Amino acid sequence: MAAWVQLVYSKDTQVNISSEFSIIKKYLSGIGTSYLTSNGINLAIGDDCAVIAANSKLLISTDTSVAGVHFLKSMPAESIAYRSVATALSDIAAMGGNPVAFNLSLVMPNFNPSWMKNFRKGLQKISREFQFPLIGGDLAKGPLQISVTVLGKPHTKILLRSNAQSGDILCLSGALGSGYIGFKDYKKGKVLNNKTKSYLFPTAQINYGQEISSIASSAIDISDGIVQDLSHLISSSGVGCNLDLDLVPVVDQKFTKQCLEFGDDYKLLFTVPPKKLSTLQANLNSLNEKCHTIGVMGGKKLIINKNRFGLFRSWDHFK
Ligand code: ADP
Ligand code: MG
C-alpha cells in the first residue's frame, strides 16, 4: 500500500472513496474488459500482476507524459488521458504492430472526482478505438505525470529503425504540423475545435503501420520533429539520406518551420524499396491514406535540400 493511502485516510476517514484502492476500482478498472479474452489476457487489474498468454513475440514500449512538459495542466482530463496513451501507442504503430493491452502509472497531486471521471472517459475512448484493455498500473501522489506501457503483437513483419537500405525511398504518412497548430490554438482559446483536436486527441496510426509492415524496410514515428527522428533512423540504419524539404507537406505554410520542428504529430516516417513503392501506394490509396515521398536513402550523412528555414531546433530534453 502506498504512503498516500495513509495520508488520504487520515484526512478523510469517513469517505474512504479517496483511498488508493477505491480510486483504482471506481475509475481505472473495467476499461476495455470486452477485449481481454480476444487479446489473450488471462488476468487484468486486481492482483499483483496481470497475466498474458503470449503465443507470439510481444512489442513493449513505455512513454511518460509530464504536466508542463508534454501537456498543459489546464487541458481537459479526457484529453490528458487519451493523449498519454496515444503517444505510447504511436510506438506500436511505428513497429507495424497491433495493440494488445496497456498499463498506466498515474501520479497526481490530489484526488478530484470530476477530473478522475473525465480521465476515465479518455481512457475508455482510446481503449474502444483500438480495442485494447487497461490491465494494470500504479497510483501515487505527486506532480501530475502519466506513464503508459503499451503491449502489442506484430501484424506481419516487425518494422525496425535499423533496416533502411541505400536506394530506398523515404516516405511520410501525412502532413506535419497539426500538433503545433493545435497546441498554439489551444493555448489561445482553451477550446476543443477541429484544429485543437489533433493536439488534444492525437491519432496513433495503427492501421497505417500495419498496412506498410510487410513492405516497408524501416519506420519510426515522428514525435520530436522530422529532422531529429530522421536522424535516429539514419544512425540506426547506418545509411545517409537526401531529404527534399519542399516535398514535406505541412498543414499551414505560414508556419512551415514550426510545423517541421515541433513534433507531436505522430505521423510515420518510413523507407520503401523503390520496386515496391507503387504496390504500397496502391494499398494505401485503397485505405484512403496518403504516402508522401520526400527523399532517398544513400550516402553517409543527412543532406537537407531546399532548407530555407535555417538550422532546425530539435526537441531534446537534456540540451
Ligand atoms: P501493489 O501494491 O501490489 O503494487 P497496487 O495496490 O498498486 O498493487 O495495485 C493493485 C492493483 O490495481 C494492481 O492489479 C494494479 O495493476 C492495479 N492498478 C494500480 N494502479 C492502477 C492504474 N493507475 N491503472 C490501472 N490499474 C492500476
Ligand atoms: Mg503487489
PDB file of C-alpha atoms in Angstrom, residues 172 174-184 194-195 198 248-260 262-263 265 267 292:
ATOM      1  CA  LEU A 172       5.870  10.188 -44.775  1.00  0.00           C
ATOM      2  CA  GLY A 174       0.784  12.625 -43.710  1.00  0.00           C
ATOM      3  CA  ALA A 175       1.262  16.385 -43.374  1.00  0.00           C
ATOM      4  CA  LEU A 176       3.240  17.690 -40.398  1.00  0.00           C
ATOM      5  CA  GLY A 177       2.265  20.495 -38.055  1.00  0.00           C
ATOM      6  CA  SER A 178      -1.171  19.545 -36.754  1.00  0.00           C
ATOM      7  CA  GLY A 179       0.439  19.182 -33.315  1.00  0.00           C
ATOM      8  CA  TYR A 180       1.979  22.649 -33.493  1.00  0.00           C
ATOM      9  CA  ILE A 181      -1.116  24.375 -34.877  1.00  0.00           C
ATOM     10  CA  GLY A 182      -3.354  22.549 -32.395  1.00  0.00           C
ATOM     11  CA  PHE A 183      -1.126  23.436 -29.444  1.00  0.00           C
ATOM     12  CA  LYS A 184      -0.914  27.100 -30.469  1.00  0.00           C
ATOM     13  CA  ASN A 194     -11.091  20.992 -35.381  1.00  0.00           C
ATOM     14  CA  LYS A 195      -7.618  22.498 -35.002  1.00  0.00           C
ATOM     15  CA  SER A 198      -5.253  16.971 -33.300  1.00  0.00           C
ATOM     16  CA  VAL A 248       7.399  17.550 -46.975  1.00  0.00           C
ATOM     17  CA  PRO A 249       3.728  18.527 -46.625  1.00  0.00           C
ATOM     18  CA  VAL A 250       2.821  20.867 -43.758  1.00  0.00           C
ATOM     19  CA  VAL A 251      -0.659  21.781 -42.556  1.00  0.00           C
ATOM     20  CA  ASP A 252      -0.023  25.559 -42.532  1.00  0.00           C
ATOM     21  CA  GLN A 253       2.563  27.106 -44.843  1.00  0.00           C
ATOM     22  CA  LYS A 254       2.669  30.297 -42.796  1.00  0.00           C
ATOM     23  CA  PHE A 255       4.366  28.257 -40.093  1.00  0.00           C
ATOM     24  CA  THR A 256       6.398  25.793 -42.128  1.00  0.00           C
ATOM     25  CA  LYS A 257       9.450  25.875 -39.862  1.00  0.00           C
ATOM     26  CA  GLN A 258       7.421  25.315 -36.703  1.00  0.00           C
ATOM     27  CA  CYS A 259       5.351  22.577 -38.375  1.00  0.00           C
ATOM     28  CA  LEU A 260       8.553  20.750 -39.302  1.00  0.00           C
ATOM     29  CA  PHE A 262       7.552  20.969 -33.289  1.00  0.00           C
ATOM     30  CA  GLY A 263       6.805  17.251 -33.385  1.00  0.00           C
ATOM     31  CA  ASP A 265       2.236  14.834 -34.911  1.00  0.00           C
ATOM     32  CA  LYS A 267       2.991  10.585 -38.320  1.00  0.00           C
ATOM     33  CA  HIS A 292       4.328  11.320 -49.467  1.00  0.00           C
TER      34      HIS A 292
END
